Amino acid sequence: MSTCPIDTRVIRPIRFVAGQCQMLDQRLLPTEEVWHSYKTYEEIADAIRTMVVRGAPAIGVAAAIGVWFGVRDLETQSSQEFYTQLEKICEVLAATRPTAVNLFWALERMKRFAHANLDRSVLELKIGLEYEALAITQEDEMINQTMGRHGEPLIPDGARVLTHCNAGAMATAAYGTALGVIRAAVAAGKKVAVIADETRPFLQGARLTAWELQKENIPVTLICDNMAGFLMSRGEIDCVIVGADRIAANGDVANKIGTYTVAVLAKVHKIPFYVAAPVSTIDLSLADGSLIPIEERDARELTHIKDVQLAPEGIQVRNPAFDITPHDLISAIITEYGVAEGDFSTRLPQLVHQS
Ligand code: MRU
């Protein structure tokens, strides 16, 4: 098995150690840093479903590794049979989480590679798919750094930047999308202070964004989700930057629940609202955001924090994990191929077709 070199100074949710894939359990951060080892695609599917690993690009990376691990255990010598089995593995991985399109993008890329090489031996296909999974992992980090360079000019020196959820290193192979832009602004010598929404109910902001920015000494202040409007009304926020789980052809953005509320507030207060996402997050097959599938998660995420019950037994709960921010609330979409502003339906296909 190939291994990625480990630079322990770089925050990563997924690493390869002694021939095994390990993932940092994001449910336990920031109080415990526990790495789990994975050997099978079923285990990786479970890690995605249970949010050991989360964040759109990181889910895509994990899914690609899942395919690699799934096919390396196959015993057939027939390439056709190998492809049939690969499709079954992809179905299991695809059934984990519905909203982030990066998952399906990564599975399609793995399938496409295999399909284009069906004249090769099974051994060659296995090696090729290992390289493809590692390429998806390494490319993601480079993509985020490039996205950072494109987005950084939008962040003024001295800016106080609100972010929602975690679109950082922990949501990607490394560096992050929205937090990647902030990292790039800091690297360019700008003073940037981040305001992190706690992001109920899963608390990705309080637990992950706060943790990773603090680790890198980037100034960060935690607020509850319902405080953003007050801070905006007091002139304490200069811009907003978030990631995305899926972007429709017209620029409507699915992202963590609560993003839409922040975007409406930003519009009212005339504060720029930016989205940073790789082009693999853009789904041109969907005309607008109403067509994006929205995951509904377990009621327990709202009624409990760990084992502590907050709400009455048996209470009726809604728990949509994502919402849709309409394109007209978005000032710009930052990708690794450049920044889209204005007419997203013209610009997004141009960016996607450069990839
Ligand atoms: O439910 P999650 O934690 O997987 O949701 C993550 C988000 O909504 C992120 O903002 C999004 O994936 C962008 S990550 C670069």
Short mmCIF file of C-alpha atoms and ligand atoms in Angstrom, two decimals:
data_model
loop_
_atom_site.label_atom_id
_atom_site.label_comp_id
_atom_site.label_asym_id
_atom_site.label_seq_id
_atom_site.Cartn_x
_atom_site.Cartn_y
_atom_site.Cartn_z
CA MET A 1 0.00 0.00 0.00
CA SER A 2 1.22 3.52 -0.74
CA THR A 3 1.31 5.97 2.13
CA CYS A 4 0.88 9.74 2.31
CA PRO A 5 3.78 11.41 4.10
CA ILE A 6 2.57 12.71 7.45
CA ASP A 7 3.40 16.27 8.42
CA THR A 8 2.09 16.37 11.97
CA ARG A 9 1.87 20.18 11.90
CA VAL A 10 -0.87 19.99 9.26
CA ILE A 11 -4.36 19.33 10.59
CA ARG A 12 -5.94 16.38 8.74
CA PRO A 13 -8.99 14.26 9.49
CA ILE A 14 -7.67 11.23 7.54
CA ARG A 15 -4.17 9.75 7.53
CA PHE A 16 -2.37 6.57 6.51
CA VAL A 17 -0.28 4.84 9.14
CA ALA A 18 1.43 1.44 8.86
CA GLY A 19 -0.70 0.37 5.93
CA GLN A 20 -3.97 1.43 7.55
CA CYS A 21 -6.36 4.29 6.99
CA GLN A 22 -7.06 6.21 10.18
CA MET A 23 -9.69 8.86 10.85
CA LEU A 24 -9.81 11.33 13.69
CA ASP A 25 -13.16 10.88 15.43
CA GLN A 26 -14.81 14.27 14.87
CA ARG A 27 -17.62 13.41 17.28
CA LEU A 28 -15.21 13.48 20.20
CA LEU A 29 -13.28 16.67 19.46
CA PRO A 30 -12.18 18.93 21.05
CA THR A 31 -11.96 17.07 24.36
CA GLU A 32 -10.59 13.77 23.00
CA GLU A 33 -8.32 13.18 20.00
CA VAL A 34 -9.04 9.56 19.08
CA TRP A 35 -7.91 7.99 15.79
CA HIS A 36 -9.77 4.89 14.55
CA SER A 37 -8.26 2.46 12.04
CA TYR A 38 -10.27 1.22 9.05
CA LYS A 39 -9.71 -1.89 6.97
CA THR A 40 -12.95 -2.44 5.04
CA TYR A 41 -15.35 -0.39 2.93
CA GLU A 42 -18.21 -1.29 5.28
CA GLU A 43 -16.32 0.26 8.20
CA ILE A 44 -15.64 3.39 6.14
CA ALA A 45 -19.30 3.64 5.11
CA ASP A 46 -20.19 3.44 8.79
CA ALA A 47 -17.66 6.18 9.64
CA ILE A 48 -19.31 8.47 7.07
CA ARG A 49 -22.84 7.63 8.22
CA THR A 50 -22.05 8.18 11.90
CA MET A 51 -20.01 11.34 11.21
CA VAL A 52 -16.64 10.16 12.48
CA VAL A 53 -15.67 11.91 9.24
CA ARG A 54 -17.84 14.74 7.92
CA GLY A 55 -17.68 17.81 5.68
CA ALA A 56 -18.35 17.53 1.94
CA PRO A 57 -14.80 17.16 0.54
CA ALA A 58 -13.68 14.87 3.41
CA ILE A 59 -16.69 12.63 2.79
CA GLY A 60 -15.66 12.41 -0.89
CA VAL A 61 -12.10 11.50 0.08
CA ALA A 62 -13.32 8.86 2.56
CA ALA A 63 -15.66 7.37 -0.06
CA ALA A 64 -12.81 7.05 -2.59
CA ILE A 65 -10.69 5.27 0.04
CA GLY A 66 -13.71 3.08 0.76
CA VAL A 67 -13.84 1.98 -2.89
CA TRP A 68 -10.10 1.27 -2.92
CA PHE A 69 -10.37 -0.83 0.27
CA GLY A 70 -13.47 -2.58 -1.03
CA VAL A 71 -11.93 -3.66 -4.35
CA ARG A 72 -8.58 -4.71 -2.93
CA ASP A 73 -10.33 -7.55 -1.08
CA LEU A 74 -12.11 -8.85 -4.21
CA GLU A 75 -11.00 -12.31 -5.32
CA THR A 76 -12.33 -12.46 -8.89
CA GLN A 77 -9.89 -12.47 -11.83
CA SER A 78 -12.56 -11.24 -14.27
CA SER A 79 -12.52 -7.49 -14.91
CA GLN A 80 -16.24 -7.49 -15.73
CA GLU A 81 -17.10 -9.26 -12.48
CA PHE A 82 -14.71 -6.89 -10.68
CA TYR A 83 -16.66 -3.92 -12.07
CA THR A 84 -20.00 -5.43 -11.02
CA GLN A 85 -18.65 -5.85 -7.47
CA LEU A 86 -17.23 -2.32 -7.52
CA GLU A 87 -20.67 -0.96 -8.37
CA LYS A 88 -22.12 -2.79 -5.34
CA ILE A 89 -19.43 -1.31 -3.08
CA CYS A 90 -20.26 2.15 -4.46
CA GLU A 91 -23.96 1.60 -3.71
CA VAL A 92 -23.18 0.91 -0.04
CA LEU A 93 -20.99 4.02 0.21
CA ALA A 94 -23.54 6.16 -1.68
CA ALA A 95 -26.28 5.25 0.81
CA THR A 96 -24.47 6.89 3.75
CA ARG A 97 -25.33 10.60 3.43
CA PRO A 98 -27.48 12.23 0.71
CA THR A 99 -26.67 15.94 0.55
CA ALA A 100 -22.95 16.47 -0.07
CA VAL A 101 -22.46 15.82 -3.77
CA ASN A 102 -18.70 15.32 -3.32
CA LEU A 103 -19.52 11.80 -2.10
CA PHE A 104 -21.21 10.91 -5.40
CA TRP A 105 -18.59 12.81 -7.39
CA ALA A 106 -15.78 10.73 -5.84
CA LEU A 107 -17.65 7.45 -6.39
CA GLU A 108 -18.31 8.39 -10.03
CA ARG A 109 -14.64 9.23 -10.53
CA MET A 110 -13.56 5.84 -9.14
CA LYS A 111 -16.13 4.03 -11.30
CA ARG A 112 -15.13 6.03 -14.39
CA PHE A 113 -11.49 5.08 -13.90
CA ALA A 114 -12.36 1.38 -13.62
CA HIS A 115 -14.75 1.49 -16.55
CA ALA A 116 -12.18 3.14 -18.81
CA ASN A 117 -9.64 0.44 -17.94
CA LEU A 118 -11.72 -2.71 -18.16
CA ASP A 119 -9.26 -4.17 -20.69
CA ARG A 120 -6.65 -4.28 -17.88
CA SER A 121 -6.08 -7.12 -15.42
CA VAL A 122 -7.80 -7.11 -12.04
CA LEU A 123 -4.43 -6.48 -10.36
CA GLU A 124 -3.84 -3.42 -12.55
CA LEU A 125 -7.35 -2.15 -11.79
CA LYS A 126 -6.73 -2.54 -8.05
CA ILE A 127 -3.43 -0.63 -8.26
CA GLY A 128 -5.01 2.04 -10.45
CA LEU A 129 -7.90 2.55 -8.03
CA GLU A 130 -5.48 2.86 -5.11
CA TYR A 131 -3.67 5.64 -7.00
CA GLU A 132 -6.96 7.29 -7.91
CA ALA A 133 -8.08 7.37 -4.25
CA LEU A 134 -4.73 8.80 -3.14
CA ALA A 135 -4.88 11.35 -5.99
CA ILE A 136 -8.35 12.50 -4.85
CA THR A 137 -6.93 12.93 -1.33
CA GLN A 138 -3.82 14.86 -2.36
CA GLU A 139 -5.60 16.95 -4.99
CA ASP A 140 -8.15 18.09 -2.40
CA GLU A 141 -5.44 19.73 -0.31
CA MET A 142 -3.95 21.50 -3.36
CA ILE A 143 -7.42 22.57 -4.53
CA ASN A 144 -8.08 24.18 -1.15
CA GLN A 145 -4.81 26.06 -1.23
CA THR A 146 -5.57 27.36 -4.73
CA MET A 147 -9.09 28.31 -3.64
CA GLY A 148 -7.53 30.16 -0.73
CA ARG A 149 -5.37 32.19 -3.10
CA HIS A 150 -8.41 33.09 -5.26
CA GLY A 151 -10.56 34.03 -2.27
CA GLU A 152 -8.04 35.79 -0.07
CA PRO A 153 -8.28 39.19 -1.91
CA LEU A 154 -11.96 39.35 -0.84
CA ILE A 155 -10.98 39.42 2.85
CA PRO A 156 -9.88 42.92 3.90
CA ASP A 157 -6.98 43.43 6.29
CA GLY A 158 -8.41 43.68 9.79
CA ALA A 159 -11.63 41.88 8.83
CA ARG A 160 -13.90 40.25 11.37
CA VAL A 161 -15.21 37.23 9.49
CA LEU A 162 -18.23 35.19 10.50
CA THR A 163 -18.29 31.51 9.58
CA HIS A 164 -20.91 28.81 10.13
CA CYS A 165 -20.29 25.10 10.70
CA ASN A 166 -16.81 23.77 9.96
CA ALA A 167 -15.52 24.24 6.43
CA GLY A 168 -11.95 23.85 7.59
CA ALA A 169 -9.17 21.30 7.51
CA MET A 170 -11.43 18.88 9.35
CA ALA A 171 -14.00 19.01 6.54
CA THR A 172 -11.45 18.33 3.78
CA ALA A 173 -8.21 16.39 3.24
CA ALA A 174 -6.44 19.44 4.76
CA TYR A 175 -6.50 23.29 4.78
CA GLY A 176 -10.24 23.74 4.31
CA THR A 177 -12.47 25.67 1.93
CA ALA A 178 -13.92 28.66 3.83
CA LEU A 179 -11.22 28.39 6.50
CA GLY A 180 -8.70 27.85 3.69
CA VAL A 181 -9.54 31.34 2.41
CA ILE A 182 -9.03 32.66 5.94
CA ARG A 183 -5.73 30.73 6.26
CA ALA A 184 -4.61 32.25 2.93
CA ALA A 185 -5.52 35.77 4.11
CA VAL A 186 -3.51 35.22 7.29
CA ALA A 187 -0.60 33.84 5.22
CA ALA A 188 -0.78 36.99 3.08
CA GLY A 189 -0.05 39.00 6.24
CA LYS A 190 -3.58 40.21 6.97
CA LYS A 191 -4.97 40.45 10.45
CA VAL A 192 -8.18 38.41 10.46
CA ALA A 193 -10.44 37.64 13.40
CA VAL A 194 -12.94 34.82 13.00
CA ILE A 195 -16.36 34.72 14.64
CA ALA A 196 -17.48 31.07 14.76
CA ASP A 197 -21.17 30.18 15.02
CA GLU A 198 -21.49 27.21 17.37
CA THR A 199 -23.75 25.50 14.75
CA ARG A 200 -26.48 23.65 16.60
CA PRO A 201 -27.22 20.80 16.85
CA PHE A 202 -23.97 19.00 15.97
CA LEU A 203 -21.78 21.92 17.13
CA GLN A 204 -19.25 21.74 14.30
CA GLY A 205 -18.43 25.43 14.92
CA ALA A 206 -17.92 25.16 18.67
CA ARG A 207 -16.13 21.84 18.55
CA LEU A 208 -14.19 21.84 15.26
CA THR A 209 -13.79 25.37 13.85
CA ALA A 210 -12.87 26.76 17.26
CA TRP A 211 -10.48 23.84 17.86
CA GLU A 212 -8.61 24.03 14.55
CA LEU A 213 -8.27 27.83 14.47
CA GLN A 214 -7.11 27.95 18.07
CA LYS A 215 -4.52 25.26 17.27
CA GLU A 216 -3.07 27.57 14.57
CA ASN A 217 -3.31 30.74 16.66
CA ILE A 218 -5.82 32.36 14.31
CA PRO A 219 -7.97 34.63 16.52
CA VAL A 220 -11.40 33.06 16.96
CA THR A 221 -14.43 34.03 19.05
CA LEU A 222 -17.27 31.59 19.59
CA ILE A 223 -20.91 32.72 19.52
CA CYS A 224 -24.27 30.95 19.64
CA ASP A 225 -26.06 30.85 16.30
CA ASN A 226 -28.70 33.30 17.53
CA MET A 227 -26.10 36.00 18.29
CA ALA A 228 -24.98 36.64 14.70
CA GLY A 229 -27.72 39.20 13.96
CA PHE A 230 -26.90 41.23 17.05
CA LEU A 231 -23.20 41.36 16.19
CA MET A 232 -24.02 42.38 12.61
CA SER A 233 -26.34 45.14 13.85
CA ARG A 234 -23.47 46.47 15.99
CA GLY A 235 -21.10 46.57 13.00
CA GLU A 236 -18.94 43.79 14.45
CA ILE A 237 -18.90 41.57 11.36
CA ASP A 238 -17.31 42.66 8.06
CA CYS A 239 -18.04 39.60 5.93
CA VAL A 240 -19.32 36.04 6.08
CA ILE A 241 -17.66 33.01 4.52
CA VAL A 242 -19.04 29.47 4.54
CA GLY A 243 -18.49 26.19 2.68
CA ALA A 244 -21.05 24.23 0.68
CA ASP A 245 -22.34 20.68 0.39
CA ARG A 246 -23.94 21.10 -3.02
CA ILE A 247 -24.35 24.05 -5.36
CA ALA A 248 -27.13 23.94 -7.96
CA ALA A 249 -26.67 25.25 -11.51
CA ASN A 250 -28.26 28.62 -10.63
CA GLY A 251 -25.93 29.15 -7.64
CA ASP A 252 -28.34 28.12 -4.87
CA VAL A 253 -26.22 26.61 -2.08
CA ALA A 254 -26.94 23.72 0.27
CA ASN A 255 -24.88 24.06 3.42
CA LYS A 256 -25.20 23.34 7.13
CA ILE A 257 -28.55 24.18 8.67
CA GLY A 258 -28.53 27.83 9.74
CA THR A 259 -26.52 29.08 6.78
CA TYR A 260 -29.67 30.50 5.14
CA THR A 261 -30.50 32.47 8.30
CA VAL A 262 -26.99 33.96 8.33
CA ALA A 263 -27.28 34.87 4.62
CA VAL A 264 -30.58 36.69 5.18
CA LEU A 265 -29.07 38.59 8.09
CA ALA A 266 -26.00 39.48 6.01
CA LYS A 267 -28.23 40.82 3.21
CA VAL A 268 -30.22 43.00 5.64
CA HIS A 269 -27.01 44.39 7.11
CA LYS A 270 -25.33 44.79 3.67
CA ILE A 271 -22.48 42.47 4.63
CA PRO A 272 -20.81 40.42 1.84
CA PHE A 273 -21.70 36.72 1.99
CA TYR A 274 -19.14 34.39 0.36
CA VAL A 275 -19.24 30.65 -0.36
CA ALA A 276 -15.99 28.71 -0.89
CA ALA A 277 -16.22 25.28 -2.50
CA PRO A 278 -14.35 23.14 -5.03
CA VAL A 279 -16.01 22.64 -8.43
CA SER A 280 -16.73 19.03 -7.37
CA THR A 281 -19.41 20.56 -5.11
CA ILE A 282 -21.21 22.13 -8.10
CA ASP A 283 -24.04 19.94 -9.39
CA LEU A 284 -25.03 21.27 -12.79
CA SER A 285 -27.62 18.48 -13.15
CA LEU A 286 -29.87 20.30 -10.66
CA ALA A 287 -31.41 23.54 -11.95
CA ASP A 288 -31.97 25.04 -8.49
CA GLY A 289 -31.64 24.39 -4.79
CA SER A 290 -35.16 23.04 -4.32
CA LEU A 291 -33.97 19.83 -6.05
CA ILE A 292 -31.09 19.18 -3.61
CA PRO A 293 -31.87 16.26 -1.25
CA ILE A 294 -31.77 17.41 2.36
CA GLU A 295 -30.70 14.92 5.00
CA GLU A 296 -32.92 14.62 8.09
CA ARG A 297 -30.98 13.31 11.07
CA ASP A 298 -31.86 11.61 14.33
CA ALA A 299 -34.02 13.56 16.79
CA ARG A 300 -31.56 12.69 19.53
CA GLU A 301 -29.10 15.28 18.14
CA LEU A 302 -31.58 17.94 19.34
CA THR A 303 -33.02 16.35 22.43
CA HIS A 304 -29.67 15.40 23.97
CA ILE A 305 -26.11 16.63 24.29
CA LYS A 306 -24.12 13.44 24.73
CA ASP A 307 -26.12 11.60 27.43
CA VAL A 308 -27.76 14.69 28.90
CA GLN A 309 -31.44 15.00 28.02
CA LEU A 310 -32.54 18.57 27.16
CA ALA A 311 -36.11 18.13 25.96
CA PRO A 312 -39.15 16.22 27.19
CA GLU A 313 -39.30 12.49 26.46
CA GLY A 314 -41.21 11.76 23.24
CA ILE A 315 -41.19 15.38 21.96
CA GLN A 316 -41.78 15.75 18.22
CA VAL A 317 -38.59 16.98 16.50
CA ARG A 318 -37.50 18.19 13.06
CA ASN A 319 -33.79 17.87 12.33
CA PRO A 320 -32.91 18.88 8.76
CA ALA A 321 -29.10 18.88 8.61
CA PHE A 322 -28.82 21.39 5.74
CA ASP A 323 -30.67 24.35 4.25
CA ILE A 324 -30.67 26.16 0.94
CA THR A 325 -29.31 29.67 0.55
CA PRO A 326 -30.83 31.26 -2.57
CA HIS A 327 -28.25 32.53 -5.05
CA ASP A 328 -29.39 36.15 -4.77
CA LEU A 329 -28.15 36.26 -1.17
CA ILE A 330 -24.64 35.21 -2.23
CA SER A 331 -22.04 37.85 -3.14
CA ALA A 332 -19.52 35.42 -4.67
CA ILE A 333 -18.70 31.71 -4.98
CA ILE A 334 -14.99 31.01 -4.66
CA THR A 335 -13.61 27.90 -6.42
CA GLU A 336 -10.15 26.61 -7.33
CA TYR A 337 -10.72 27.88 -10.89
CA GLY A 338 -11.66 31.40 -9.89
CA VAL A 339 -14.42 33.46 -8.33
CA ALA A 340 -17.99 33.52 -9.65
CA GLU A 341 -19.91 36.75 -9.15
CA GLY A 342 -23.13 38.06 -10.68
CA ASP A 343 -24.79 35.64 -13.07
CA PHE A 344 -23.94 32.27 -11.50
CA SER A 345 -25.86 30.27 -14.11
CA THR A 346 -23.43 31.46 -16.79
CA ARG A 347 -20.26 31.45 -14.71
CA LEU A 348 -20.60 28.13 -12.82
CA PRO A 349 -20.65 25.94 -15.98
CA GLN A 350 -17.56 27.81 -17.22
CA LEU A 351 -15.72 27.00 -13.98
CA VAL A 352 -16.85 23.36 -14.00
CA HIS A 353 -15.77 22.86 -17.61
CA GLN A 354 -12.27 24.10 -16.82
CA SER A 355 -11.83 21.09 -14.52
O1 MRU B 1 -23.02 17.55 8.44
P1 MRU B 1 -21.64 17.96 8.07
O2 MRU B 1 -20.77 18.29 9.26
O3 MRU B 1 -20.99 16.98 7.15
O4 MRU B 1 -21.85 19.31 7.27
C1 MRU B 1 -20.74 20.02 6.86
C2 MRU B 1 -21.07 21.32 6.23
O5 MRU B 1 -22.20 21.69 6.07
C3 MRU B 1 -19.90 22.11 5.71
O6 MRU B 1 -20.16 23.48 5.83
C4 MRU B 1 -19.71 21.77 4.22
O7 MRU B 1 -19.57 20.38 4.07
C5 MRU B 1 -18.57 22.46 3.63
S1 MRU B 1 -17.09 21.69 4.15
C6 MRU B 1 -15.75 22.26 3.35
#
